[in-house]
Coordinates of C-alpha atoms and ligand atoms in Angstrom, one line a residue:
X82 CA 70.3 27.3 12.0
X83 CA 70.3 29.0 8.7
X84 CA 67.5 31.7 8.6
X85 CA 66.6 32.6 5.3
X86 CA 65.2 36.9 5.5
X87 CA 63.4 38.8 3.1
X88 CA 63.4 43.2 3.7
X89 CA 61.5 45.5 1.2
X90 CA 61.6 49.3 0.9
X91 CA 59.9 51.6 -1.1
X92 CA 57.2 54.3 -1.2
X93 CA 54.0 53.5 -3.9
X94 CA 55.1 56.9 -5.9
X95 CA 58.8 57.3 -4.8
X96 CA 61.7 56.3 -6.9
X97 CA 61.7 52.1 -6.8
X98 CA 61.5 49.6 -4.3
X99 CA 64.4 47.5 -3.1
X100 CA 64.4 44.2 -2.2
X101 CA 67.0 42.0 0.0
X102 CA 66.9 38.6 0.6
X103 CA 69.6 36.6 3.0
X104 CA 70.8 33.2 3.8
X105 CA 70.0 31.6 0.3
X106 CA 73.1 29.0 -0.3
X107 CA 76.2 30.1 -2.9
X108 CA 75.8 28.2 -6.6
X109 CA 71.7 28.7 -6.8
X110 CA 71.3 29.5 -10.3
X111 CA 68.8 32.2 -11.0
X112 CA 66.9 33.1 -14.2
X113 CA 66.2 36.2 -15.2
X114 CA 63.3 35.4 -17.3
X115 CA 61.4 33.6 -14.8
X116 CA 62.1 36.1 -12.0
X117 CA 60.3 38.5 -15.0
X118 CA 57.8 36.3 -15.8
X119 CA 56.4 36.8 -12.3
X120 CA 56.8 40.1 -11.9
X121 CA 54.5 40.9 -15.0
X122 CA 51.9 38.1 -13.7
X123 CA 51.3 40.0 -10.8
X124 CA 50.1 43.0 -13.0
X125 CA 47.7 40.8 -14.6
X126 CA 44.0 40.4 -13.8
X127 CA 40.6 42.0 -14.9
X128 CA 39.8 44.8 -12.4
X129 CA 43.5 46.3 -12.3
X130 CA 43.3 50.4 -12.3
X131 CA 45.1 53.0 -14.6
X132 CA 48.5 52.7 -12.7
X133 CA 49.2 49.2 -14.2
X134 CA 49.0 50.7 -17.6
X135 CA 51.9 53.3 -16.1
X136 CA 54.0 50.1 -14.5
X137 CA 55.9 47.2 -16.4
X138 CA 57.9 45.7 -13.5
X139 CA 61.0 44.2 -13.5
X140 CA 63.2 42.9 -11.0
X141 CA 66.7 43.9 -11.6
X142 CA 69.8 42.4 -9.4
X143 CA 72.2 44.9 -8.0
X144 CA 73.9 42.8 -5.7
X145 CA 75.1 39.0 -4.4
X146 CA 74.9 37.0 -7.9
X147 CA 77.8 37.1 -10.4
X148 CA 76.8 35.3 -14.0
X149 CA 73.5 34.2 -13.1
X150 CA 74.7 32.5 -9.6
X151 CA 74.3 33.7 -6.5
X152 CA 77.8 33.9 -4.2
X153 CA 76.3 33.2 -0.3
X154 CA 75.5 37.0 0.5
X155 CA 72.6 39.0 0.6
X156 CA 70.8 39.2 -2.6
X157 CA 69.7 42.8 -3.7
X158 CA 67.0 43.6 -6.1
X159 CA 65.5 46.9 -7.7
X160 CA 61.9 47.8 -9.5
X161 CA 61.7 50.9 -10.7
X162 CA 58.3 53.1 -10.4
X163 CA 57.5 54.7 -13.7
X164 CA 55.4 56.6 -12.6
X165 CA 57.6 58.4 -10.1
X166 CA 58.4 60.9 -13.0
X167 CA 54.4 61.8 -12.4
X168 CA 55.6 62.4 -8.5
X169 CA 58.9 64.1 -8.4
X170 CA 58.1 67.0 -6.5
X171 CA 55.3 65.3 -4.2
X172 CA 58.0 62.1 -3.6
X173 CA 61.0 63.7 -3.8
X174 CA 62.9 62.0 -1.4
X175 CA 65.3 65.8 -1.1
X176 CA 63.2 68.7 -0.4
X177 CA 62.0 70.9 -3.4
X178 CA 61.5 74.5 -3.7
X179 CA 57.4 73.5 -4.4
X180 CA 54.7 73.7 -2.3
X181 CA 53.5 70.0 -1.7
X182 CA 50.2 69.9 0.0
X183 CA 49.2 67.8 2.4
X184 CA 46.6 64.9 2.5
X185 CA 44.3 65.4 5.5
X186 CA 41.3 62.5 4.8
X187 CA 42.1 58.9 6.1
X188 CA 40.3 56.0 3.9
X189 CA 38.2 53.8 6.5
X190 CA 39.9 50.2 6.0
X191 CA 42.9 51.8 5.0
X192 CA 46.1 51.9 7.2
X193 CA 46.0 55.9 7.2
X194 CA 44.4 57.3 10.2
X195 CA 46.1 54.8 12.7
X196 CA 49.5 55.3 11.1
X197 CA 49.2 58.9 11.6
X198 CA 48.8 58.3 15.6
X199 CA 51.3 56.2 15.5
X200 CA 54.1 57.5 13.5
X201 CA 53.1 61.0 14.7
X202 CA 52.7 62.3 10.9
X203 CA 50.6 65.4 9.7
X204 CA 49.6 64.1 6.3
X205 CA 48.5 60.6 5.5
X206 CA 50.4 60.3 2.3
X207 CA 53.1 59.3 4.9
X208 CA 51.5 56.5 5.7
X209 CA 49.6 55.9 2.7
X210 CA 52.7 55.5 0.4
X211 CA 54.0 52.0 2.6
X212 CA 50.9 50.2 3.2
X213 CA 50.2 50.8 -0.5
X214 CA 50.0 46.9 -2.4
X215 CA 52.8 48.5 -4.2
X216 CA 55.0 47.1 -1.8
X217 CA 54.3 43.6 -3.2
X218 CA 56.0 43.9 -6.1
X219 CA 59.0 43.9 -4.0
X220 CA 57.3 40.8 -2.5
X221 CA 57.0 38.9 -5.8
X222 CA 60.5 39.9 -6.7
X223 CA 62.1 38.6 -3.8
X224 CA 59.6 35.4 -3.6
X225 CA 61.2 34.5 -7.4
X226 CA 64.4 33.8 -5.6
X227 CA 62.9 31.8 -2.9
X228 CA 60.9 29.7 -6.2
X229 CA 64.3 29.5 -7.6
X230 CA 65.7 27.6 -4.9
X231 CA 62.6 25.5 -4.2
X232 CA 62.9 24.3 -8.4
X233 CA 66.6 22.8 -7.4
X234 CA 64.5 21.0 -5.0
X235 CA 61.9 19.9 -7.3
X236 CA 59.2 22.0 -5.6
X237 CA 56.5 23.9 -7.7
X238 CA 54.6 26.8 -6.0
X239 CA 51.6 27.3 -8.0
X240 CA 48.2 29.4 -7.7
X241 CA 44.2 30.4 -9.2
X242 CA 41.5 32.1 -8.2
X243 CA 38.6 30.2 -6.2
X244 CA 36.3 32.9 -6.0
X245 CA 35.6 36.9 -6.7
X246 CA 32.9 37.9 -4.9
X247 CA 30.0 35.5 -4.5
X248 CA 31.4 33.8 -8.0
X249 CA 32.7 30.4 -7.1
X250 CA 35.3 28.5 -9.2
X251 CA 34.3 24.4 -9.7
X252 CA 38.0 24.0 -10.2
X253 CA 39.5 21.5 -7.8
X254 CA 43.6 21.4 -9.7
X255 CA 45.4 18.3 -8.1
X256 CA 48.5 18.3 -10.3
X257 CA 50.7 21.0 -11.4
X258 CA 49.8 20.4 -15.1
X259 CA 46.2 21.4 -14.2
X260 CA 47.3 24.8 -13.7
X261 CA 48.6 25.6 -17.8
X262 CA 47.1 28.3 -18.6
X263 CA 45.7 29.7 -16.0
X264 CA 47.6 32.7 -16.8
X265 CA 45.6 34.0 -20.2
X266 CA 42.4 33.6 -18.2
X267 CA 41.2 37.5 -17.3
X268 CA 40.8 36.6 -14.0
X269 CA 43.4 33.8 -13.3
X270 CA 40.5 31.3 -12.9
X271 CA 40.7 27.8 -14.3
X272 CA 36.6 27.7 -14.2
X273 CA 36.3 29.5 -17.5
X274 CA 32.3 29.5 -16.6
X275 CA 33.4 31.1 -13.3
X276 CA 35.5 33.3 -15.0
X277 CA 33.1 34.8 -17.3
X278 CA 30.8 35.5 -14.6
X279 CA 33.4 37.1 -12.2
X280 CA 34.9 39.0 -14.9
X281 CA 30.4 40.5 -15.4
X282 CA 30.3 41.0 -11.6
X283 CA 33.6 43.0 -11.5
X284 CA 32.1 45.3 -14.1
X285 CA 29.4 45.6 -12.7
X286 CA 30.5 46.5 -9.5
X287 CA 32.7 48.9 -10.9
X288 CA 30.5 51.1 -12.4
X289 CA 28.7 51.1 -8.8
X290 CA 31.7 52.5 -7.7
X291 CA 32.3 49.2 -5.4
X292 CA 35.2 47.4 -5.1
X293 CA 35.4 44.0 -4.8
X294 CA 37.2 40.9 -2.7
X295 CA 37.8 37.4 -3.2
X296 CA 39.6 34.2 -2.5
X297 CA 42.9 33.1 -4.2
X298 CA 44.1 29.4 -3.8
X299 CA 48.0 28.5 -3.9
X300 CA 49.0 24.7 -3.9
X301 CA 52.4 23.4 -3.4
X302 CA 53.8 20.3 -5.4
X303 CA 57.2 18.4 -4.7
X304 CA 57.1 19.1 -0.6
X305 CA 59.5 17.4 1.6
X306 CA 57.9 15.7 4.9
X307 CA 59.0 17.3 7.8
X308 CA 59.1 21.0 7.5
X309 CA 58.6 23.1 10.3
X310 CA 58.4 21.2 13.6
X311 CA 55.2 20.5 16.1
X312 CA 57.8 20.8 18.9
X313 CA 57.4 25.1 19.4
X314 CA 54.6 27.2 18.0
X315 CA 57.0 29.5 16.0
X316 CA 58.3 26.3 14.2
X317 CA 54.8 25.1 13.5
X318 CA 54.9 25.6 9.4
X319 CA 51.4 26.5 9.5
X320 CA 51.6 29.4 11.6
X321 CA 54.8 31.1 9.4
X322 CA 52.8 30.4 6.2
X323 CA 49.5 31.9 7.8
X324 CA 51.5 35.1 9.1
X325 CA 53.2 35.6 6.1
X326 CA 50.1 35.6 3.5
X327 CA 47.9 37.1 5.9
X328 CA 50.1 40.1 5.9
X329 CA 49.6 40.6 2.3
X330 CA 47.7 43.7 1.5
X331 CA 44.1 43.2 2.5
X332 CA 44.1 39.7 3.0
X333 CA 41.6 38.8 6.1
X334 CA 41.9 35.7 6.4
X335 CA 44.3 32.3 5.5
X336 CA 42.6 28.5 5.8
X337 CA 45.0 25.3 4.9
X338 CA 43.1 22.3 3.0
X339 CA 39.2 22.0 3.8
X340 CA 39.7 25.0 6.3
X341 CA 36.6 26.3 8.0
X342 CA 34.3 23.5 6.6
X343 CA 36.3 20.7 8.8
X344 CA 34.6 22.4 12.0
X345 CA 31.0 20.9 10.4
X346 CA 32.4 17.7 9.4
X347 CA 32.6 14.5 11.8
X348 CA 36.3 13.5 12.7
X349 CA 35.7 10.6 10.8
X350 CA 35.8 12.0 7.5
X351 CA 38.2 15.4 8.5
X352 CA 41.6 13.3 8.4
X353 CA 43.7 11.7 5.9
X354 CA 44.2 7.7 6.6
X355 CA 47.4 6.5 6.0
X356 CA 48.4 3.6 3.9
X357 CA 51.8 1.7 3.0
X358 CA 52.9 -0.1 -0.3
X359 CA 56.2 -0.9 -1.9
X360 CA 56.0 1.3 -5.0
X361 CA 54.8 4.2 -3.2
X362 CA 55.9 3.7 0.4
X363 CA 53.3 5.7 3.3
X364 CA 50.9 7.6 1.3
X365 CA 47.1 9.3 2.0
X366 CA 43.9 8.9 -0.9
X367 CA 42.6 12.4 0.9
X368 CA 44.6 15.6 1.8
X369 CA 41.4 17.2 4.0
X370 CA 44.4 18.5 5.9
X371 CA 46.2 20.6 3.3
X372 CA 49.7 18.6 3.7
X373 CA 50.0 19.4 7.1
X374 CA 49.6 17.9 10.0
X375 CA 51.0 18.5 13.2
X376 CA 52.7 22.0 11.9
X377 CA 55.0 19.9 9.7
X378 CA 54.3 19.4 6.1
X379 CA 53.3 15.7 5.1
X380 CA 54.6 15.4 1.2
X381 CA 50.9 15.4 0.3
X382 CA 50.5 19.3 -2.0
X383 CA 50.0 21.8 0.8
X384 CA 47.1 24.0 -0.1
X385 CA 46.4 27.4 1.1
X386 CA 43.3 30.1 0.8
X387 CA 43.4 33.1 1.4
X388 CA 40.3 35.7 1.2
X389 CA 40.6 39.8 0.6
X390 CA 38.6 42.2 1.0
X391 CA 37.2 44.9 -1.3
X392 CA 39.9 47.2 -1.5
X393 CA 39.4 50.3 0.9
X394 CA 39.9 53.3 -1.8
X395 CA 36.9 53.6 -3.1
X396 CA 35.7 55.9 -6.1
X397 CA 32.6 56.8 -4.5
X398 CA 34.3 57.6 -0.5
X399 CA 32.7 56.6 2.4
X400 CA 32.4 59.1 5.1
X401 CA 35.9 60.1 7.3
X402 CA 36.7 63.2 9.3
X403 CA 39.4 66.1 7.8
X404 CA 42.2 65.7 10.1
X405 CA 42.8 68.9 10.0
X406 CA 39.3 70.5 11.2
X407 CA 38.3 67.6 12.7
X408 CA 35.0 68.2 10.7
X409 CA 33.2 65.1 8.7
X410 CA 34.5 64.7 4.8
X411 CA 34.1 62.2 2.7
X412 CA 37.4 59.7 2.4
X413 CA 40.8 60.4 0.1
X414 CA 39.6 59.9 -3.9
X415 CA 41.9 58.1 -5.7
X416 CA 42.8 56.8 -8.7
X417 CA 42.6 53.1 -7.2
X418 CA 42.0 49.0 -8.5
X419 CA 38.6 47.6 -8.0
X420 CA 39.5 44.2 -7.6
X421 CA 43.0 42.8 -7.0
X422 CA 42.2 39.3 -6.0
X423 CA 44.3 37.4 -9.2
X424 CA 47.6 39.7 -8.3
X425 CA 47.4 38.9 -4.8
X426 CA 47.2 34.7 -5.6
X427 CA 51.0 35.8 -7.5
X428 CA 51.9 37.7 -4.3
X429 CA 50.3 34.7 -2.3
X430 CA 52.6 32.4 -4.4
X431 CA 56.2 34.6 -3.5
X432 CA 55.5 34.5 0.5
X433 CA 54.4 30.7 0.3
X434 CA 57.7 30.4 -1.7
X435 CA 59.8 32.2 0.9
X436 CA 58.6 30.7 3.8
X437 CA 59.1 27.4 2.3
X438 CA 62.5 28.0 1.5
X439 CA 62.8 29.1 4.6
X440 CA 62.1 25.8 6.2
X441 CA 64.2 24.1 4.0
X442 CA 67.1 26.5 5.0
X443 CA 66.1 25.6 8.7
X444 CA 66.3 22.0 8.3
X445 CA 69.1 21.6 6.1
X446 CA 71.2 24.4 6.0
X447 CA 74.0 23.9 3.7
X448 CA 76.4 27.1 2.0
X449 CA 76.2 25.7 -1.0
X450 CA 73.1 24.2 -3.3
X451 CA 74.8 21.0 -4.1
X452 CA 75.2 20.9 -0.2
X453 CA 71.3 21.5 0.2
X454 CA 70.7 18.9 -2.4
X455 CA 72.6 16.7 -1.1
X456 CA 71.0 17.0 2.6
X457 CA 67.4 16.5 1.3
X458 CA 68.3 13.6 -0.3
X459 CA 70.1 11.7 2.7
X460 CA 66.9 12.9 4.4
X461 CA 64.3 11.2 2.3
X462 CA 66.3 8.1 1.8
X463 CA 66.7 8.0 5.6
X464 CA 62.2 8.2 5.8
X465 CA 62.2 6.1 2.6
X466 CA 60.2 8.8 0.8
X467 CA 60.1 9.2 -2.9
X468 CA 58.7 12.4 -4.3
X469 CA 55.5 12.0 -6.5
Ligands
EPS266 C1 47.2 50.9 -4.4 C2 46.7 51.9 -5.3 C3 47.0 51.9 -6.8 C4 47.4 50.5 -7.2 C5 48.5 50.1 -6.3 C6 48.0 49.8 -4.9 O1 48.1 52.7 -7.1 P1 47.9 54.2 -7.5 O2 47.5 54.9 -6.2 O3 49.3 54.7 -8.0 O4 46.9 54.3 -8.5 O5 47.7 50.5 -8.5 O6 49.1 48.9 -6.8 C7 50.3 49.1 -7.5 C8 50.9 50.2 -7.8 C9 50.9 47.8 -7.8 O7 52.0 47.7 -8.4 O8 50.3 46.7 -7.5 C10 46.9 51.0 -3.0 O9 46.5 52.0 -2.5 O10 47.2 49.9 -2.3

């Protein structure tokens, strides 16, 4: 079974993050502007802080492709952190003749105080610096290979914003085409009424010193039937996409299709009847189920919501204790995002691209593209499924 793996590293303020992605098959072709194009989308967004002025991310390969193909080895990927020249002496990964100080006051919400417990560290920045969203630009740069491979397959991985805190989006995107543009809009919305009014409520709620959460929405278009397997829960497609986009940064919670509203609804109008004809062969007029069913995709768009919260740094802190006199202070103060909900629909994208790939690599394996190709085609003749 080929296993496709994707590693960062990196601290938030340290030098760069690296990225490493196995198992993709030899011959992929890559491009370097669309692997770019991402990483810059997922700076983007109304509600982004004063380090994204610092940042302008790229992904830059230092290992496994030679003239814009990969060879069949690990892929390797670097992003530098500007603003580590700001951090030298506190990031330094050497030590420095300075005196660093510590940081002693762990954000509720944050991963700070338990990390400390856990990894038996003095001073939060330890554990501040990993769990930073920083981290996902590592993410977005390793997902833009997984996307790569998916396009060879004819699959587009594609996302907007449904919702920034109570402000709903009325947009309902069933084709890839009614995405265009949804990159100019401030807050990645295709509701351009929505969009004013979550743009109002995240200035507003900055200058109450409030952050704020919301819901992205990623759909997938081009899907092959039969990825993952209902036959053991760790197949189950579902479940690897739910794990891997609930791990994003502050993500709380992942629903596929209609989600939590299907528990109100009658069985009779949750599921997607199937149909046959000759031009189409076995198709569905509903997707209430997302495009999956059983924890195998269908070949209807799989669609995927995920909701954040408000981010945990918060310019006016909430109470915490000094871990150092165990007496009540108010939380870290730093320079921080106050909402983050666009970036993380980009981020959403990469991990819905890699575990995607993934399943393709599972089911077809193959050590070289045209091999991979080949394999998905033999497959869909064999159901007498044509992509749509
Ligand atoms: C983050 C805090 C902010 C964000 C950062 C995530 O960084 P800083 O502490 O340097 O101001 O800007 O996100 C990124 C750097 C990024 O590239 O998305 C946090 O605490 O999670």
């Amino acid at each position: 079974m080929t296993l496709l793996r994707l590693i960062t590293a990196g601290e938030s303020h340290g030098p760069g993050l690296t990225t490493v992605v196995e198992g993709l098959p030899a011959g992929l072709e890559l491009d370097r502007d669309a692997l770019n194009a991402d990483m810059a989308r997922r700076q983007l967004g109304h509600g982004r802080g004063g380090r994204m002025k610092i940042e302008k991310d790229s992904a830059e390969v230092t290992a496994g492709v030679r003239h814009g193909r990969t060879m069949g080895g690990p892929v390797a990927l670097w992003v530098v952190n500007r603003d580590y020249q700001n951090w030298e002496e506190r990031m330094n990964p050497w030590p420095v003749e300075a005196e660093v100080g510590e940081v002693h006051l762990p954000r509720p919400g944050h991963a700070d105080l338990v990390g400390l417990w856990k990894f038996g560290h003095t001073d939060v920045r330890n554990v501040l610096e990993w769990a930073s969203a920083r981290e996902t630009a590592a993410r977005v740069a390793g997902g833009g290979l997984a996307k790569a491979f998916l396009r060879t397959l004819g699959v587009q991985v594609l996302s907007h914003v449904v919702q920034i805190g109570p402000i709903r989006s009325t947009a309902r995107p069933t084709r890839p085409e009614d995405f265009d543009g949804v990159d100019d809009d401030k807050v990645r919305s295709l509701d351009p009424e929505a969009s004013r009014a979550m743009v109002e409520h995240i200035n507003v709620q900055r200058k109450a010193n409030e952050s704020i959460g919301g819901i992205f929405e990623v759909r997938v278009f081009g899907l092959t039937p039969g990825l993952g397997s209902h036959v053991s829960w760790e197949e189950k497609l579902d479940g690897r996409l739910a794990q891997a986009v609930n791990s994003i940064q502050a993500v709380k919670g992942v629903a596929f299709g209609d989600g939590f509203d299907l528990a109100a609804a009658p069985g009779s109008q949750a599921h997607d009847e199937i149909f046959y004809d000759e031009a189409c062969g076995y198709y569905r007029e509903t997707n209430h189920a997302g495009g999956i069913e059983g924890g195998m995709s269908t070949g209807e768009p799989l669609i995927l919501q995920g909701a954040l919260k408000p981010i945990p740094t918060l310019t006016k802190p909430l109470r915490s204790v000094d871990i150092s006199s165990r007496e009540p202070a108010a939380a870290l103060r730093e320079r921080t995002d106050s909402s983050v909900v666009p970036a993380a629909g980009v981020v959403a994208e990469a991990m819905v691209a890699f575990v995607i790939a993934d399943a393709y690599r599972r089911k077809f394996g193959g050590d070289h593209i045209d091999d991979v190709v080949a394999a998905v085609r033999a497959y869909q003749e064999r159901i007498g499924w044509r992509p749509r």
